[in-house]
Coordinates of C-alpha atoms and ligand atoms in Angstrom, one line a residue:
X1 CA 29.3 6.0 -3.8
X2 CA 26.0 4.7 -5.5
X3 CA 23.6 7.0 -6.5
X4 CA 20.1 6.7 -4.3
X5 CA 17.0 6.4 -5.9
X6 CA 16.1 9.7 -4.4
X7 CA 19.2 11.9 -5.5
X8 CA 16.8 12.3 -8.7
X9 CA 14.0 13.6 -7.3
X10 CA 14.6 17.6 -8.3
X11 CA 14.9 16.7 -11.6
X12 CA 11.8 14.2 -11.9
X13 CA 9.4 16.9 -10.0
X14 CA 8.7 19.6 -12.6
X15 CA 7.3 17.4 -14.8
X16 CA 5.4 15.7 -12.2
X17 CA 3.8 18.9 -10.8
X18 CA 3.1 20.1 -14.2
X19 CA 1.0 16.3 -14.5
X20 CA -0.8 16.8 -11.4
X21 CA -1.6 20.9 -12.3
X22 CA -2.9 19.4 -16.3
X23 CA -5.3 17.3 -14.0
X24 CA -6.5 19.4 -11.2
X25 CA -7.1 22.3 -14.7
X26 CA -9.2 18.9 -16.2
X27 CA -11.1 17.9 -12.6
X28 CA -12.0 21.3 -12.5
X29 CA -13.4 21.4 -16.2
X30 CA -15.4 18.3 -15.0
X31 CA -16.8 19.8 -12.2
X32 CA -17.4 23.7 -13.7
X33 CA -15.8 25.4 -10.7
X34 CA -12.5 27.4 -11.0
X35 CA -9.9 26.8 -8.4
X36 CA -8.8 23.4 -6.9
X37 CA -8.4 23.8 -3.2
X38 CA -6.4 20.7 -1.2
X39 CA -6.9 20.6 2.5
X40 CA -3.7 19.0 4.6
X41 CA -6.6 18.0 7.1
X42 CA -6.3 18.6 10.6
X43 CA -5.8 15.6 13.6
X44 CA -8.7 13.6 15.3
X45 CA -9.1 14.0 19.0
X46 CA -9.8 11.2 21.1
X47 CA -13.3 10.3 22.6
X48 CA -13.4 12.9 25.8
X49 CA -9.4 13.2 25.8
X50 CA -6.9 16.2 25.1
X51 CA -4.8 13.6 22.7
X52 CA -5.1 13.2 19.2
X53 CA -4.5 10.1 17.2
X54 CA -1.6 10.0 14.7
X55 CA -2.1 12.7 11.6
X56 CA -2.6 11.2 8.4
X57 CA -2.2 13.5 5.6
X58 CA -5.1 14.0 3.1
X59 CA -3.3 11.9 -0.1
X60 CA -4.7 14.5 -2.2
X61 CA -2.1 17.3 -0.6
X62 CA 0.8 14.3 -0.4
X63 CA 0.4 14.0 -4.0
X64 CA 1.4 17.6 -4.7
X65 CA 4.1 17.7 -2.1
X66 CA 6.5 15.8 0.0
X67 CA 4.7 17.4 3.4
X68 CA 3.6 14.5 5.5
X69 CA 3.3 17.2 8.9
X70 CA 2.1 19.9 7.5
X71 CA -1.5 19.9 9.4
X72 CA -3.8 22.7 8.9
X73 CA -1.9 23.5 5.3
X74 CA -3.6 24.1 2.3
X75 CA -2.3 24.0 -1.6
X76 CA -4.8 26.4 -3.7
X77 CA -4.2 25.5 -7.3
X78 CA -6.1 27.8 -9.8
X79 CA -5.0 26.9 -13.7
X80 CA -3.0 30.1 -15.5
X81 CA -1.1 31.1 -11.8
X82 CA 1.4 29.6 -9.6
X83 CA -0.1 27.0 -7.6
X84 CA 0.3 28.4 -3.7
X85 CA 0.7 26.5 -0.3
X86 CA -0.8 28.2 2.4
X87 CA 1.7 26.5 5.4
X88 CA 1.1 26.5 8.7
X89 CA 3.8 26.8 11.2
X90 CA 2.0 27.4 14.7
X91 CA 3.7 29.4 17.4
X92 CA 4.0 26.7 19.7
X93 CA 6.6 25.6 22.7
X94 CA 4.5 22.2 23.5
X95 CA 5.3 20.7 20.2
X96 CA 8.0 20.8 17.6
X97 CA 6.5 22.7 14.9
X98 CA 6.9 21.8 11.1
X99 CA 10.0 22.8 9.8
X100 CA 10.0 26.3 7.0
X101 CA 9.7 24.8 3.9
X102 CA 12.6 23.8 2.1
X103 CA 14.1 21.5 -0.9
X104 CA 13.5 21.4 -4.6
X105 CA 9.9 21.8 -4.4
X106 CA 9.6 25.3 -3.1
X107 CA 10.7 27.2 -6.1
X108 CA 7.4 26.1 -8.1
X109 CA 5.1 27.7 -5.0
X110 CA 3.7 31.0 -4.1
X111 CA 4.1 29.8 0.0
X112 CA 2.6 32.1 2.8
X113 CA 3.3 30.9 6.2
X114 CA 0.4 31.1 8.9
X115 CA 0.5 30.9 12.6
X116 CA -2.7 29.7 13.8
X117 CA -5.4 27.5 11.2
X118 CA -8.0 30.0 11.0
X119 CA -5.5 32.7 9.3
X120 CA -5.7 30.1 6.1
X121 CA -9.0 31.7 5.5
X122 CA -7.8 35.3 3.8
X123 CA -5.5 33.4 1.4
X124 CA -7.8 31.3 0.1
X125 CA -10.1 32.4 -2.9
X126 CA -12.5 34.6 -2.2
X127 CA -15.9 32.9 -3.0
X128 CA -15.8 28.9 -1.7
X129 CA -19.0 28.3 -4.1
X130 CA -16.0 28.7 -7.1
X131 CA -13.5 26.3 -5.9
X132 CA -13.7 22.3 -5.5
X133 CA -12.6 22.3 -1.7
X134 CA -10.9 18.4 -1.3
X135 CA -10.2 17.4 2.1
X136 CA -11.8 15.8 5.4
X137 CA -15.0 17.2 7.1
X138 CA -13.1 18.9 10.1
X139 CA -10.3 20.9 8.0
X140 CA -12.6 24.2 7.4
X141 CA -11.5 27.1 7.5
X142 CA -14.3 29.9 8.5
X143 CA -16.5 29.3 5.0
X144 CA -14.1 27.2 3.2
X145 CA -15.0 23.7 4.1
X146 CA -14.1 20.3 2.0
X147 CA -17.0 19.5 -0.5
X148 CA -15.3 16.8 -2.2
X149 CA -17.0 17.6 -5.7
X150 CA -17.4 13.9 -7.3
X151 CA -16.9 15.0 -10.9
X152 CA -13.4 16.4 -9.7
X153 CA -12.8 13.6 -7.0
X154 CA -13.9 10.5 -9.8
X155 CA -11.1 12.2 -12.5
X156 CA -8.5 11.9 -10.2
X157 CA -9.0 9.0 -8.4
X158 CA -8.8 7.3 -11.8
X159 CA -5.6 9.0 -12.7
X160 CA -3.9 8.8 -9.8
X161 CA -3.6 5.2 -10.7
X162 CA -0.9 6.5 -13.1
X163 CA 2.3 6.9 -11.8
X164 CA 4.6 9.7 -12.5
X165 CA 8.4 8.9 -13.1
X166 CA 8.9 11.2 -9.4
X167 CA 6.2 8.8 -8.1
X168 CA 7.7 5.4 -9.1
X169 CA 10.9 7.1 -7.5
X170 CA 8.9 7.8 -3.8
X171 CA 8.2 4.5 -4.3
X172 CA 11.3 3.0 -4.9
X173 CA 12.4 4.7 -1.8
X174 CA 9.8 3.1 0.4
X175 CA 10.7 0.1 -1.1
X176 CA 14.0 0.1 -0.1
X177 CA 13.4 1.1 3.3
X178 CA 10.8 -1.4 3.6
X179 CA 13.3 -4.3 2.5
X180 CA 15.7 -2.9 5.2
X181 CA 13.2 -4.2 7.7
X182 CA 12.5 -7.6 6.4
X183 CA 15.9 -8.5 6.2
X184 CA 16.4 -7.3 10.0
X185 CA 13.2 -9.5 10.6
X186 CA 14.4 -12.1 8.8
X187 CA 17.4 -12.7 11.1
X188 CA 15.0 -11.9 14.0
X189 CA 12.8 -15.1 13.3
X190 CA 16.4 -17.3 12.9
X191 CA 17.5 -16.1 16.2
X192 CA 14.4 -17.5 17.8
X193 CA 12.7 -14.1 18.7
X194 CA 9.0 -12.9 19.4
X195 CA 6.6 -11.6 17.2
X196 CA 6.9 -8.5 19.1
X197 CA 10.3 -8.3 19.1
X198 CA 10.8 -9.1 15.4
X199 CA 8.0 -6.4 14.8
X200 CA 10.7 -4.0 17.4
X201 CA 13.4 -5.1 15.1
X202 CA 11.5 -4.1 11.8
X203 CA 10.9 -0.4 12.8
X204 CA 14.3 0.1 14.1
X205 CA 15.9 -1.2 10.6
X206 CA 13.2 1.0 8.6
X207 CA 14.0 3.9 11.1
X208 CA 10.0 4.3 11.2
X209 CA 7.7 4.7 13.9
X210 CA 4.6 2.8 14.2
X211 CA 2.5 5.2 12.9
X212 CA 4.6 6.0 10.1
X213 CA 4.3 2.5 8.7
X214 CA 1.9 2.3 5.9
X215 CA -0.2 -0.3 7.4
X216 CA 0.0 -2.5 10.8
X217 CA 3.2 -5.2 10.3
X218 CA 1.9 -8.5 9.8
X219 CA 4.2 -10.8 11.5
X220 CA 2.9 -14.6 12.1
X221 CA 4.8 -17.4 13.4
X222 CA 3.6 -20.5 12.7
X223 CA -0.3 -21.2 12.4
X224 CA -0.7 -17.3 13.4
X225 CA 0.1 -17.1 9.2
X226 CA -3.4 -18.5 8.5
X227 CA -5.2 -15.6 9.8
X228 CA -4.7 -13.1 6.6
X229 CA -4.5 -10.0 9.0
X230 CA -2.7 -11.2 11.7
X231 CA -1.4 -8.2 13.9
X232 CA -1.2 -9.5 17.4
X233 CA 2.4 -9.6 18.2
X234 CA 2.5 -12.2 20.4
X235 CA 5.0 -11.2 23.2
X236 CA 6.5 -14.9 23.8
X237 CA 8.5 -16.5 21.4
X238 CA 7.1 -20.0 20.8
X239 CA 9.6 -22.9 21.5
X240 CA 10.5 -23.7 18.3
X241 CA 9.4 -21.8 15.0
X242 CA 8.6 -23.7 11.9
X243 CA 7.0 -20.8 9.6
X244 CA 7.6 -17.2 9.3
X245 CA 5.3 -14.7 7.6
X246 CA 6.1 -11.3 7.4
X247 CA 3.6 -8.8 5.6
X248 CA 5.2 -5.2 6.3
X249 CA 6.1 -2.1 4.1
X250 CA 8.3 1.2 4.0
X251 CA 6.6 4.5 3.2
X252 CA 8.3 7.7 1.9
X253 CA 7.1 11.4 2.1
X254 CA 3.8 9.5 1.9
X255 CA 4.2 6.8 -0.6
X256 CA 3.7 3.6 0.2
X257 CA 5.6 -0.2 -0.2
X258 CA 4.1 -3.2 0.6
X259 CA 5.9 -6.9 1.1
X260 CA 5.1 -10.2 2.0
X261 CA 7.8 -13.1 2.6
X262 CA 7.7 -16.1 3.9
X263 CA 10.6 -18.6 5.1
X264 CA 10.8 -21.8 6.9
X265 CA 13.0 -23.4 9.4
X266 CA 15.5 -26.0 8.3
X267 CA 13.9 -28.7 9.6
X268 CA 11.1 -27.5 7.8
X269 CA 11.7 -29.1 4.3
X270 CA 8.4 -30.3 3.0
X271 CA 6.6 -26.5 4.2
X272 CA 10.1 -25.2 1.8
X273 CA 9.2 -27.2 -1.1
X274 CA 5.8 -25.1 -1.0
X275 CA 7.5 -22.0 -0.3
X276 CA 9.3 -22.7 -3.6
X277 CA 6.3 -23.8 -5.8
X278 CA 4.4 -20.7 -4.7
X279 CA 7.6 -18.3 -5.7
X280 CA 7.9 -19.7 -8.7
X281 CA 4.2 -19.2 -9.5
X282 CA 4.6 -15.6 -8.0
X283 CA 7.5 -14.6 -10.6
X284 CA 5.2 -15.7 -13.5
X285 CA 2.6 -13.5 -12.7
X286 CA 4.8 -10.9 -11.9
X287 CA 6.0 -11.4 -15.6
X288 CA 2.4 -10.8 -16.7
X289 CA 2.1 -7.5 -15.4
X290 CA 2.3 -5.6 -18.7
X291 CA 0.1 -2.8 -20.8
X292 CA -3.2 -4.3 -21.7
X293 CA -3.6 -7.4 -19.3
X294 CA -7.0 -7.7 -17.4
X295 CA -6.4 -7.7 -13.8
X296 CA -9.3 -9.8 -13.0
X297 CA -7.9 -12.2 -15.3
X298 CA -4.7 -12.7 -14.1
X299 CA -6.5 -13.2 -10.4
X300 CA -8.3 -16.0 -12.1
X301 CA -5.0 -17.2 -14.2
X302 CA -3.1 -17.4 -10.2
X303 CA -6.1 -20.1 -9.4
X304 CA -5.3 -22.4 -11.6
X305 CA -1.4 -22.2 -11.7
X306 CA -1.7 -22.7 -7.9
X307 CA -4.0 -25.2 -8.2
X308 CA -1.3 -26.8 -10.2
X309 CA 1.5 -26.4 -7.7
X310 CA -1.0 -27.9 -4.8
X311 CA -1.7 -30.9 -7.5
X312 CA 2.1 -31.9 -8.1
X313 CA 2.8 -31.3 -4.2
X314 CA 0.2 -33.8 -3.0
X315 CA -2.6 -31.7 -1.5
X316 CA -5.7 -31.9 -4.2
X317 CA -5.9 -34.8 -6.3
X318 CA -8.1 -33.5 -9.3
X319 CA -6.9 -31.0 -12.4
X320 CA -6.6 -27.7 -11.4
X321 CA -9.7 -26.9 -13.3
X322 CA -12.1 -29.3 -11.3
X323 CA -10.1 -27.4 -8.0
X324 CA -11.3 -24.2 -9.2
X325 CA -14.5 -24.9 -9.8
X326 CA -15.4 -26.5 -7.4
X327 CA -14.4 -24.2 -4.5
X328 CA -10.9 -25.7 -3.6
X329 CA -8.6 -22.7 -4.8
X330 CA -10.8 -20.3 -2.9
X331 CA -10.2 -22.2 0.2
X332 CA -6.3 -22.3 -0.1
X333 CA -6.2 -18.7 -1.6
X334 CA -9.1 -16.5 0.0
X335 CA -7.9 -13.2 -1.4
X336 CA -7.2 -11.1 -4.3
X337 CA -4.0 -11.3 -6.2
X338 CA -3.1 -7.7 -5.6
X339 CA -4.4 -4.3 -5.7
X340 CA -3.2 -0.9 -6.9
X341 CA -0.7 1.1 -4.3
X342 CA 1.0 4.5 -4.4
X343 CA -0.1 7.1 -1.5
X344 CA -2.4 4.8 0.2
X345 CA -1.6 0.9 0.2
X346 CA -4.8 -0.2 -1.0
X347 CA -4.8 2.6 -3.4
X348 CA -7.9 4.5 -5.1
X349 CA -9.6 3.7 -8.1
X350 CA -9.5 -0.2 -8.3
X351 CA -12.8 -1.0 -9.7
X352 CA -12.6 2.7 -11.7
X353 CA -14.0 2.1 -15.3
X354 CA -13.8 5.5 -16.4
X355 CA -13.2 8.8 -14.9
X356 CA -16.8 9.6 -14.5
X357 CA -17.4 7.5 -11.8
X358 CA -18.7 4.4 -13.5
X359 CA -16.9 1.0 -11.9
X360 CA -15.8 -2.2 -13.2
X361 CA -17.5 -5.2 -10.8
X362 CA -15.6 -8.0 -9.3
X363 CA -15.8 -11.2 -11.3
X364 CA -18.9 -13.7 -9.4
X365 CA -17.4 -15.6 -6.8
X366 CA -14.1 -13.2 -6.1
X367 CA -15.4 -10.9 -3.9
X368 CA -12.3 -10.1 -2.3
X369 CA -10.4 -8.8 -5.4
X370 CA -9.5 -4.8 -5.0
X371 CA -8.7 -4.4 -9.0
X372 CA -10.8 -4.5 -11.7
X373 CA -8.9 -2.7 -14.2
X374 CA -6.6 -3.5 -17.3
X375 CA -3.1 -2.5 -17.0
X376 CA -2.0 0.5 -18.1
X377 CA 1.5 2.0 -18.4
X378 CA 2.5 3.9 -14.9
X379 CA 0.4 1.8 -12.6
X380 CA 2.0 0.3 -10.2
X381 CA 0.3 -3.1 -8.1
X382 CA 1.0 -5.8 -5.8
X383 CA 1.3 -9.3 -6.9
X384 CA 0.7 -11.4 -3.5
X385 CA -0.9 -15.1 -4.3
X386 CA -0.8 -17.0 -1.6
X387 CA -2.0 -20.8 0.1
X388 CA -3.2 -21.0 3.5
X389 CA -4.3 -23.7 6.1
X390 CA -7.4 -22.0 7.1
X391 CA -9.1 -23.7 9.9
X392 CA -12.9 -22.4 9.5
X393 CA -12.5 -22.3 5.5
X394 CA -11.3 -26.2 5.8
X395 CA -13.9 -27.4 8.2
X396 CA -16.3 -25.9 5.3
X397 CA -14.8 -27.6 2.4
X398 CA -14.7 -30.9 4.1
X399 CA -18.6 -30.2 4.0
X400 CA -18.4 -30.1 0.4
X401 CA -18.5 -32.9 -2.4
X402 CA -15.0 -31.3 -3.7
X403 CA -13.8 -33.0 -0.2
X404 CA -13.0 -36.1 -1.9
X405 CA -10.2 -34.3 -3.9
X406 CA -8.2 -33.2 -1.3
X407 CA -5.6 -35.3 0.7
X408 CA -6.4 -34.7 4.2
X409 CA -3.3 -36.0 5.9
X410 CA -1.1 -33.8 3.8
X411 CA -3.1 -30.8 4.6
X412 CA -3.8 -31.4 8.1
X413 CA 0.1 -32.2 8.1
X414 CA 0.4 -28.6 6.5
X415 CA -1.6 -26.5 9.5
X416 CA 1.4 -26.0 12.2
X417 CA 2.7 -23.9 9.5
X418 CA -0.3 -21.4 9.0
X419 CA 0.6 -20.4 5.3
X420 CA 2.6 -18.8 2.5
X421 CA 2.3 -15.2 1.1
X422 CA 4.6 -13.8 -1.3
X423 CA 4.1 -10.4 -2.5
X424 CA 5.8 -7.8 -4.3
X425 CA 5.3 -3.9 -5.8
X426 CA 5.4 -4.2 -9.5
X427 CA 5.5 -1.3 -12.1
X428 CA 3.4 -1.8 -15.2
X429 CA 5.5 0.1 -18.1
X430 CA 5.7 0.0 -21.8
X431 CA 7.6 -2.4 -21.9
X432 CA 8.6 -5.2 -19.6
X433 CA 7.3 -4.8 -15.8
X434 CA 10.0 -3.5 -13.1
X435 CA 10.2 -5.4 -9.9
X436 CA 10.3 -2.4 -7.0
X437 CA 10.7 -5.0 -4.5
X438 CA 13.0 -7.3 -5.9
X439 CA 15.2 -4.1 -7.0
X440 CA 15.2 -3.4 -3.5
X441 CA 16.5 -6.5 -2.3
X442 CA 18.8 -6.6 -5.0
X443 CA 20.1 -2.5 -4.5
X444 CA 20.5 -3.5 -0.6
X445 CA 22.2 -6.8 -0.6
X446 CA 25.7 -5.3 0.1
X447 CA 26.1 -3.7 3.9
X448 CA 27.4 -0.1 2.5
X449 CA 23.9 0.6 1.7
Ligands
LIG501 N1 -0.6 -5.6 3.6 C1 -2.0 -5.8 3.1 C2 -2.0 -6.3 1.8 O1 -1.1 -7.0 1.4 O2 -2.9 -6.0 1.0
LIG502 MN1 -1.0 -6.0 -0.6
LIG503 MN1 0.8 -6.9 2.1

């Protein structure tokens, strides 16, 4: 049998732990206290209700350990000793309490196991004032409540951007998993279903809940694609589909994947021909994702190249460049290429200059670009370009002088089908890029996996 991504992960976390110890040791140098202190966090209640919302872990903890449900938990981290997780296993028959703690990463942990949150308190440093407390507002523990020091926070924020080799390997995971659902999604648009029940079909391929996924599934049939975060689910199937676009991802022990695709119907030949020229744009910036390449430029290189595709299919009659600058790319493609991802889709430091806190602005006119940065080896970002049939951003444009570039009839031709996203999770490395997501298409083409 073939070897899952994950079988490696026992082998890939010492050295990952001892990357994350070397930084917490160099946030707390930054910040001049002595011990690192990592909340889990604790649920949000609703307004006036005995309920809670879904727990979301602190990323902060998720990036020590694969403990999505551990709330009320607590990693202590003070450089010289054996980092120690305070665990909290509640005494409880109304809920199904976290499991003991088990797997390859308990050997490298001093754990204690609590009953009720407030016993976290006497195995927690003695003097708060020492330690950089990281965590939400409502995870405090008699004295001990999250400061969030920003000379500690700032360092590794920035870092975090750099991927470990166990990382990349969480992430392949969620690729994977992520891939199993668009493939069941993709035969759920053919068969003529619902946006709800495609969505229905997407968590039972990925095996995850709702809440588990690491952002609402975008699933848009027809013009629904031209609204960028689409996420009604419409519960009737329309009569006949043209256009299918599916932004969803997997997530693993916390990490995140994040995929856009985008198919047509058979009739739908001309919209295909787009669907094409957009892919083939997508791969070349995929290609470009390598050490030393400026984000921002790249975001500004995807203008032009898809100004060129809209040029050769018949949509804007002027060079690319005239498109650009005069407003017509930013109408068909309203958002950012991409954006760094790892525990949180839309991961930290995008606009990070340093780690000191000081930020890289987004290029004039781009203001919906979430990376700033030049590549680095380890990082790991999307590459989604897309062209949409935006409504309110055409009405504007026809406003405009540029209006006399465009050919209306094609466009207006174009709106039934909403638009075209095509994203995928791309590893920058030393060398050439890896492709998580088309890995994980590839890695799950064949039924035994
Ligand atoms: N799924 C949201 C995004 O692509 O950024
Ligand atoms: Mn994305
Ligand atoms: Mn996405």
């Amino acid at each position: 049998m073939t070897a899952l991504p994950q079988d490696n992960l026992s082998a890939l976390y010492p050295a990952h732990l001892a990357e994350i110890e070397k930084r917490s040791a160099d946030a707390l140098a930054a910040c001049g206290r002595d011990s690192l202190v990592v909340a889990a966090g604790l649920p949000h209640g609703w307004f006036l209700d005995d309920q809670n919302y879904p727990f979301k872990t602190n990323p902060h903890f998720l990036h020590w350990l694969p403990l999505a449900d551990a709330p009320g938990s607590w990693i202590v981290c003070t450089p010289g000793t054996r980092p120690k997780l305070v665990f909290l296993q509640p005494r409880d028959y109304w809920h199904v309490a976290p499991a003991a703690p088990a797997g390859y990463w308990t050997e490298h942990f001093d754990i204690v196991t609590i009953r009720e949150p407030e016993q976290a308190r006497v195995h927690l440093p003695k003097d708060p004032s020492r330690c950089a407390i990281i965590g939400e507002a409502n995870a405090t523990a008699g004295d001990f409540a999250p400061d969030n020091p920003a000379a500690a926070l700032d360092l590794l924020q920035y870092r975090r951007a750099l991927k470990t080799p166990y990382e990349i390997t969480m992430m392949r995971v969620a690729s994977r998993i992520g891939v199993h659902g668009h493939r069941a999604a993709e035969k759920a648009f053919r068969g003529g279903l619902s946006e709800f029940d495609i969505h229905c079909k997407y968590l039972e391929a990925t095996r995850l809940a709702e809440s588990q996924l690491p952002y609402g599934n975008i699933i848009a049939l027809d013009a629904h694609a031209a609204v960028l975060h689409y996420m009604h689910h419409d519960r009737n199937p329309p009569v006949h589909a043209h256009s299918f676009l599916i932004d969803a991802g997997g997530q693993f022990h916390g990490y995140a994947s994040d995929i856009t695709r985008t198919c047509a119907s058979p009739d739908a030949g001309e919209f295909q021909a787009l669907i094409d020229a957009v892919e083939s744009a997508q791969q070349g910036f995929c290609a470009k994702v390598r050490a030393g390449q400026s984000y921002p430029d790249l975001h500004r290189h995807a203008h032009l190249v898809l100004m060129q595709a809209m040029r050769h299919q018949g949509f804007v009659t002027c060079s690319p460049e005239a498109a650009v600058a005069e407003g017509i790319s930013s109408t068909f493609f309203p958002h950012g290429l991409g954006h760094l991802i790892g525990l949180q889709v839309h991961d930290v430091a995008g606009f990070a200059r340093d780690e000191a806190g000081n930020t890289i602005p987004k290029p004039e006119g781009h203001p919906y670009l979430r990376l700033t940065r030049t590549l680095e080896p380890g990082m790991v970002v999307t590459i989604e370009p897309g062209l949409y049939f935006i409504d309110m951003l055409l009405e504007e444009l026809k406003a405009k002088p540029a209006a006399k570039n465009v050919a209306w009839g094609k466009v207006n031709a174009f709106r039934k089908y909403g638009g075209i996203r095509i994203e995928d999770d791309v590893v920058c490395t030393e060398g050439d890029p890896v492709n998580l997501t088309r890995e994980a298409f590839a890695a799950t083409a064949s039924p035994q996996h």
